[in-house]
Structure formats: C-alpha cells, structure tokens
Amino acid sequence: IAGITQAPTSQILAAGRRMTLRCTQDMRHNAMYWYRQDLGLGLRLIHYSNTAGTTGKGEVPDGYSVSRANTDDFPLTLASAVPSQTSVYFCASSAGLAGGTDTQYFGPGTRLTVL
Amino acid sequence: GQNIDQPTEMTATEGAIVQINCTYQTSGFNGLFWYQQHAGEAPTFLSYNVLDGLEEKGRFSSFLSRSKGYSYLLLKELQMKDSASYLCAASFMNDYKLSFGAGTTVTVRA
C-alpha cells in the first residue's frame, strides 16, 4: 500500500506558466487537503475536500484551484504561477468520518520553484 | 489561523528530556495533534489528545489541558534521530481541518 503519492517530486517553473500538482491516495479516505509550507510560517491550508465532488477554501486559496472528481485524486492547479508560490506543497488525507476528528496523513511533498 | 503558538527552536543534549509547549485558542476546540517532521520529509503523526491529561507512548508523551488551552510534547531519553521539527496542530468542532503552529525545531547534541 503506497498511502499518498505526489508528483512531481520537484519542479522549476517559469512565472506565468500553468502547473498541476498531482496527489493520489489509496486508503479510501474521504477528506483530502493541500498545504504549503514556508520557512517560519508552518503548514498553511490552501484548499480541502471533505468528500468526492466537494471542495472548500483554506487559509491561502488565492492563485490555486482544486478538483475532486473521485475519492483517490485531488490535483492542485496554479493557473499562472508567480514567484511567491515558491514553496513545498504537501497533500494530506484523512478518513473524514462524520462526527469525529481524524488523523491526517501526508504525502512526500512537491518542491516548487517559480522563477 | 487559530493562533497556535509554540517556540521556534530548542536545543538539548543526547539522553536528556525536552518539553515543547503549545498554546491555542479554546473557543470551539476539539483535539490536539503532534506531528514530527524531519528535514526534507513529510510530517508524520505522533499523538492525539482530546481529554485532559497525559498520554504516554514510549519515549514520547503528550499532555493536554483543555481549560488552559495548553499542550506539551515531552521527549525523554533524547536520541540524535529525534532532531526534527515538531508541529502542534489543533482541530475544532464540526471541522476536519487542522490549524498548525509554525513548528519547533529540536536539535539534539552529543
């Protein structure tokens, strides 16, 4: 069982380009999340999805979009990358059981540099 | 965010004990997570507290006081491999999302 996979591992991108970061989980988790992690700021939530077909905005959603067409996949798209989006991006998932607080499990991360 | 506060850095000697404190706002609070993150790696789950008191897991223990909005992670018998960032994260009622602190970097010295 792989858990959560992310692709690519790292990417250097020219400003203004479109980029999709991929995230796939095989744990049949209902909820999925995208975070960015910057030095001194910790993990900040970009977007989340409580179940397939639904998405919501997190703390720093501007410049990013997501979709959740099925349970396993939760891609994050940067429509027109800017240098301030240089960061490490983590995808996470949790069981998302109603009425409970559940543990989030993280993918290995994507290191994105926008020049 | 939900004002999750924890110290930026701590240094300790191999074999010693270190306590990492975390404070959070109590309004709507549900539970408190601790994660460990080694440099260049993903965060991994360490502990979860929802009730007041101490939860012990081997060399690591986590404490919660709901009324005080306070938690700590206690690392005993420190080993070099414990050098990492430790993230405090709070969950709030009727919400799967977590609010993370900025993390505490622990350096273990020989």
Tab-separated table of C-alpha atoms in Angstrom:
chain	number	residue	atom	x	y	z
A	1	ILE	CA	0.000	0.000	0.000
A	2	ALA	CA	1.537	3.307	-1.100
A	3	GLY	CA	-0.585	5.618	1.065
A	4	ILE	CA	-0.346	9.037	-0.545
A	5	THR	CA	1.745	9.801	-3.575
A	6	GLN	CA	2.556	13.193	-5.054
A	7	ALA	CA	4.017	14.165	-8.401
A	8	PRO	CA	6.289	15.683	-9.374
A	9	THR	CA	8.839	15.490	-6.556
A	10	SER	CA	10.238	18.841	-7.557
A	11	GLN	CA	9.727	21.339	-10.344
A	12	ILE	CA	11.219	24.598	-11.550
A	13	LEU	CA	8.633	26.681	-13.334
A	14	ALA	CA	8.702	29.956	-15.232
A	15	ALA	CA	6.405	32.669	-13.926
A	16	GLY	CA	3.125	32.813	-15.797
A	17	ARG	CA	3.063	29.111	-16.611
A	18	ARG	CA	0.261	26.789	-15.608
A	19	MET	CA	1.126	23.855	-13.369
A	20	THR	CA	-0.824	20.966	-11.863
A	21	LEU	CA	0.461	19.127	-8.828
A	22	ARG	CA	-0.904	15.629	-8.548
A	23	CYS	CA	-1.977	13.781	-5.424
A	24	THR	CA	-3.344	10.257	-5.175
A	25	GLN	CA	-4.276	8.219	-2.115
A	26	ASP	CA	-5.183	4.535	-1.909
A	27	MET	CA	-6.608	4.498	1.604
A	28	ARG	CA	-10.180	5.297	0.507
A	29	HIS	CA	-10.097	8.392	2.690
A	30	ASN	CA	-12.990	10.786	2.336
A	31	ALA	CA	-11.126	14.009	3.127
A	32	MET	CA	-8.099	15.447	1.334
A	33	TYR	CA	-6.081	18.625	1.818
A	34	TRP	CA	-3.419	20.754	0.171
A	35	TYR	CA	-0.936	22.693	2.281
A	36	ARG	CA	2.029	24.860	1.517
A	37	GLN	CA	4.954	25.027	3.896
A	38	ASP	CA	7.223	28.049	4.053
A	39	LEU	CA	10.073	28.696	6.458
A	40	GLY	CA	8.826	30.281	9.659
A	41	LEU	CA	5.170	30.048	8.656
A	42	GLY	CA	4.467	26.384	9.120
A	43	LEU	CA	1.807	24.495	7.202
A	44	ARG	CA	-0.940	26.634	5.726
A	45	LEU	CA	-4.080	25.123	4.233
A	46	ILE	CA	-4.744	26.051	0.603
A	47	HIS	CA	-7.832	24.005	-0.279
A	48	TYR	CA	-9.561	20.968	1.086
A	49	SER	CA	-12.205	18.426	0.149
A	50	ASN	CA	-14.391	16.665	2.700
A	51	THR	CA	-15.661	14.140	0.157
A	52	ALA	CA	-15.549	13.451	-3.559
A	53	GLY	CA	-17.378	16.140	-5.508
A	54	THR	CA	-16.924	18.884	-2.898
A	55	THR	CA	-14.112	21.350	-2.256
A	56	GLY	CA	-13.523	24.291	0.047
A	57	LYS	CA	-11.109	27.169	0.501
A	58	GLY	CA	-8.484	27.148	3.198
A	59	GLU	CA	-6.362	29.909	4.634
A	60	VAL	CA	-4.413	30.825	1.463
A	61	PRO	CA	-6.504	29.844	-1.601
A	62	ASP	CA	-5.729	32.735	-3.959
A	63	GLY	CA	-3.972	31.676	-7.160
A	64	TYR	CA	-4.830	27.992	-6.670
A	65	SER	CA	-7.704	25.760	-7.722
A	66	VAL	CA	-8.590	22.141	-6.977
A	67	SER	CA	-10.997	19.485	-8.140
A	68	ARG	CA	-12.169	16.224	-6.592
A	69	ALA	CA	-13.698	14.099	-9.329
A	70	ASN	CA	-13.212	10.849	-7.398
A	71	THR	CA	-12.139	9.613	-3.969
A	72	ASP	CA	-8.494	8.933	-4.808
A	73	ASP	CA	-7.284	12.028	-6.673
A	74	PHE	CA	-7.007	15.655	-5.613
A	75	PRO	CA	-4.993	17.750	-8.086
A	76	LEU	CA	-3.891	21.296	-7.287
A	77	THR	CA	-3.568	23.752	-10.178
A	78	LEU	CA	-1.668	27.007	-10.358
A	79	ALA	CA	-3.287	28.816	-13.270
A	80	SER	CA	-0.495	31.379	-13.731
A	81	ALA	CA	2.428	30.800	-11.382
A	82	VAL	CA	4.095	33.686	-9.536
A	83	PRO	CA	7.387	33.683	-7.572
A	84	SER	CA	5.527	33.949	-4.233
A	85	GLN	CA	4.158	30.480	-4.919
A	86	THR	CA	7.631	29.043	-4.485
A	87	SER	CA	7.153	26.610	-1.630
A	88	VAL	CA	6.934	22.989	-0.590
A	89	TYR	CA	3.464	21.613	-1.200
A	90	PHE	CA	2.053	18.758	0.849
A	91	CYS	CA	-1.059	16.774	0.109
A	92	ALA	CA	-2.762	15.017	3.027
A	93	SER	CA	-5.776	12.819	3.583
A	94	SER	CA	-7.894	11.657	6.488
A	95	ALA	CA	-10.737	9.199	6.919
A	96	GLY	CA	-13.165	12.099	7.303
A	97	LEU	CA	-15.657	10.170	9.375
A	98	ALA	CA	-18.729	12.129	10.406
A	99	GLY	CA	-18.677	13.343	13.996
A	100	GLY	CA	-15.044	12.556	14.577
A	101	THR	CA	-11.659	14.180	14.476
A	102	ASP	CA	-9.349	12.052	12.457
A	103	THR	CA	-5.653	11.895	11.799
A	104	GLN	CA	-4.223	13.436	8.656
A	105	TYR	CA	-1.584	11.515	6.727
A	106	PHE	CA	0.813	13.388	4.490
A	107	GLY	CA	2.325	12.722	1.102
A	108	PRO	CA	6.067	13.194	0.470
A	109	GLY	CA	5.683	16.733	-0.847
A	110	THR	CA	6.440	18.643	-4.039
A	111	ARG	CA	9.157	21.278	-4.002
A	112	LEU	CA	8.126	24.025	-6.443
A	113	THR	CA	10.312	26.908	-7.519
A	114	VAL	CA	8.802	29.694	-9.618
A	115	LEU	CA	11.308	31.935	-11.366
B	1	GLY	CA	-5.389	30.640	11.578
B	2	GLN	CA	-6.355	29.834	15.135
B	3	ASN	CA	-3.283	31.335	16.894
B	4	ILE	CA	-1.384	28.149	17.571
B	5	ASP	CA	1.803	29.201	19.365
B	6	GLN	CA	4.918	27.157	20.014
B	7	PRO	CA	8.601	28.038	20.471
B	8	THR	CA	10.716	28.320	17.348
B	9	GLU	CA	13.770	26.368	18.468
B	10	MET	CA	15.034	24.193	21.310
B	11	THR	CA	18.378	22.510	21.864
B	12	ALA	CA	19.109	19.624	24.205
B	13	THR	CA	21.756	17.022	24.891
B	14	GLU	CA	21.527	13.366	23.964
B	15	GLY	CA	19.855	11.419	26.784
B	16	ALA	CA	18.136	14.495	28.214
B	17	ILE	CA	14.451	15.476	28.322
B	18	VAL	CA	12.856	18.287	26.344
B	19	GLN	CA	9.345	19.708	26.711
B	20	ILE	CA	7.744	21.543	23.791
B	21	ASN	CA	4.844	23.760	24.784
B	22	CYS	CA	1.898	24.703	22.600
B	23	THR	CA	-0.952	27.107	23.278
B	24	TYR	CA	-4.151	27.529	21.272
B	25	GLN	CA	-7.419	29.385	21.479
B	26	THR	CA	-10.042	27.376	23.352
B	27	SER	CA	-13.177	28.554	21.527
B	28	GLY	CA	-14.591	25.602	19.590
B	29	PHE	CA	-11.541	23.472	20.369
B	30	ASN	CA	-11.850	19.723	19.834
B	31	GLY	CA	-8.449	17.988	19.962
B	32	LEU	CA	-4.697	18.461	19.716
B	33	PHE	CA	-2.267	16.678	17.409
B	34	TRP	CA	1.515	16.479	17.454
B	35	TYR	CA	3.479	15.668	14.315
B	36	GLN	CA	7.191	15.072	13.760
B	37	GLN	CA	8.871	16.324	10.602
B	38	HIS	CA	12.452	15.528	9.699
B	39	ALA	CA	14.205	17.936	7.339
B	40	GLY	CA	13.097	17.401	3.759
B	41	GLU	CA	10.412	14.900	4.704
B	42	ALA	CA	6.679	14.841	5.284
B	43	PRO	CA	5.098	15.329	8.715
B	44	THR	CA	4.303	12.071	10.488
B	45	PHE	CA	1.699	11.590	13.197
B	46	LEU	CA	2.941	11.293	16.785
B	47	SER	CA	-0.016	11.752	19.116
B	48	TYR	CA	-3.562	12.972	19.583
B	49	ASN	CA	-5.127	14.296	22.792
B	50	VAL	CA	-8.809	15.062	23.234
B	51	LEU	CA	-9.148	14.545	27.004
B	52	ASP	CA	-7.216	16.317	29.750
B	53	GLY	CA	-4.133	14.538	30.990
B	54	LEU	CA	-1.013	12.771	29.887
B	55	GLU	CA	-0.799	10.191	27.085
B	56	GLU	CA	2.409	8.169	27.063
B	57	LYS	CA	3.864	6.389	24.044
B	58	GLY	CA	7.296	5.044	24.777
B	59	ARG	CA	9.805	7.887	24.981
B	60	PHE	CA	7.227	10.446	23.841
B	61	SER	CA	4.346	11.760	25.956
B	62	SER	CA	1.742	14.402	25.224
B	63	PHE	CA	-0.285	16.415	27.707
B	64	LEU	CA	-3.440	18.453	27.302
B	65	SER	CA	-5.260	20.969	29.486
B	66	ARG	CA	-8.465	21.984	27.730
B	67	SER	CA	-9.360	24.737	30.197
B	68	LYS	CA	-5.952	26.394	29.852
B	69	GLY	CA	-5.626	25.991	26.082
B	70	TYR	CA	-2.283	24.317	26.621
B	71	SER	CA	-0.473	21.192	25.488
B	72	TYR	CA	3.060	19.916	25.641
B	73	LEU	CA	5.065	17.183	23.983
B	74	LEU	CA	7.661	15.549	26.210
B	75	LEU	CA	10.598	13.799	24.607
B	76	LYS	CA	12.584	11.624	27.001
B	77	GLU	CA	15.960	9.907	26.630
B	78	LEU	CA	16.721	12.048	23.623
B	79	GLN	CA	18.466	10.423	20.681
B	80	MET	CA	20.201	12.070	17.742
B	81	LYS	CA	17.424	10.849	15.461
B	82	ASP	CA	14.948	12.979	17.450
B	83	SER	CA	16.428	16.095	15.840
B	84	ALA	CA	13.451	17.318	13.833
B	85	SER	CA	10.673	19.866	13.721
B	86	TYR	CA	7.668	19.162	15.955
B	87	LEU	CA	4.336	20.547	14.820
B	88	CYS	CA	1.413	21.268	17.101
B	89	ALA	CA	-1.998	21.237	15.388
B	90	ALA	CA	-5.473	21.878	16.759
B	91	SER	CA	-8.805	20.661	15.454
B	92	PHE	CA	-12.065	22.450	16.066
B	93	MET	CA	-15.657	21.315	16.367
B	94	ASN	CA	-17.517	20.093	13.297
B	95	ASP	CA	-14.477	20.531	11.100
B	96	TYR	CA	-11.924	18.080	9.729
B	97	LYS	CA	-9.385	20.834	9.121
B	98	LEU	CA	-6.357	21.360	11.323
B	99	SER	CA	-4.671	24.610	12.296
B	100	PHE	CA	-0.913	24.178	12.578
B	101	GLY	CA	1.648	26.037	14.612
B	102	ALA	CA	4.846	27.120	12.857
B	103	GLY	CA	6.751	24.199	14.388
B	104	THR	CA	9.536	23.827	16.938
B	105	THR	CA	12.940	22.758	15.649
B	106	VAL	CA	14.632	20.495	18.180
B	107	THR	CA	18.364	19.967	17.863
B	108	VAL	CA	19.900	17.108	19.822
B	109	ARG	CA	23.615	17.476	20.528
B	110	ALA	CA	26.033	14.746	21.542
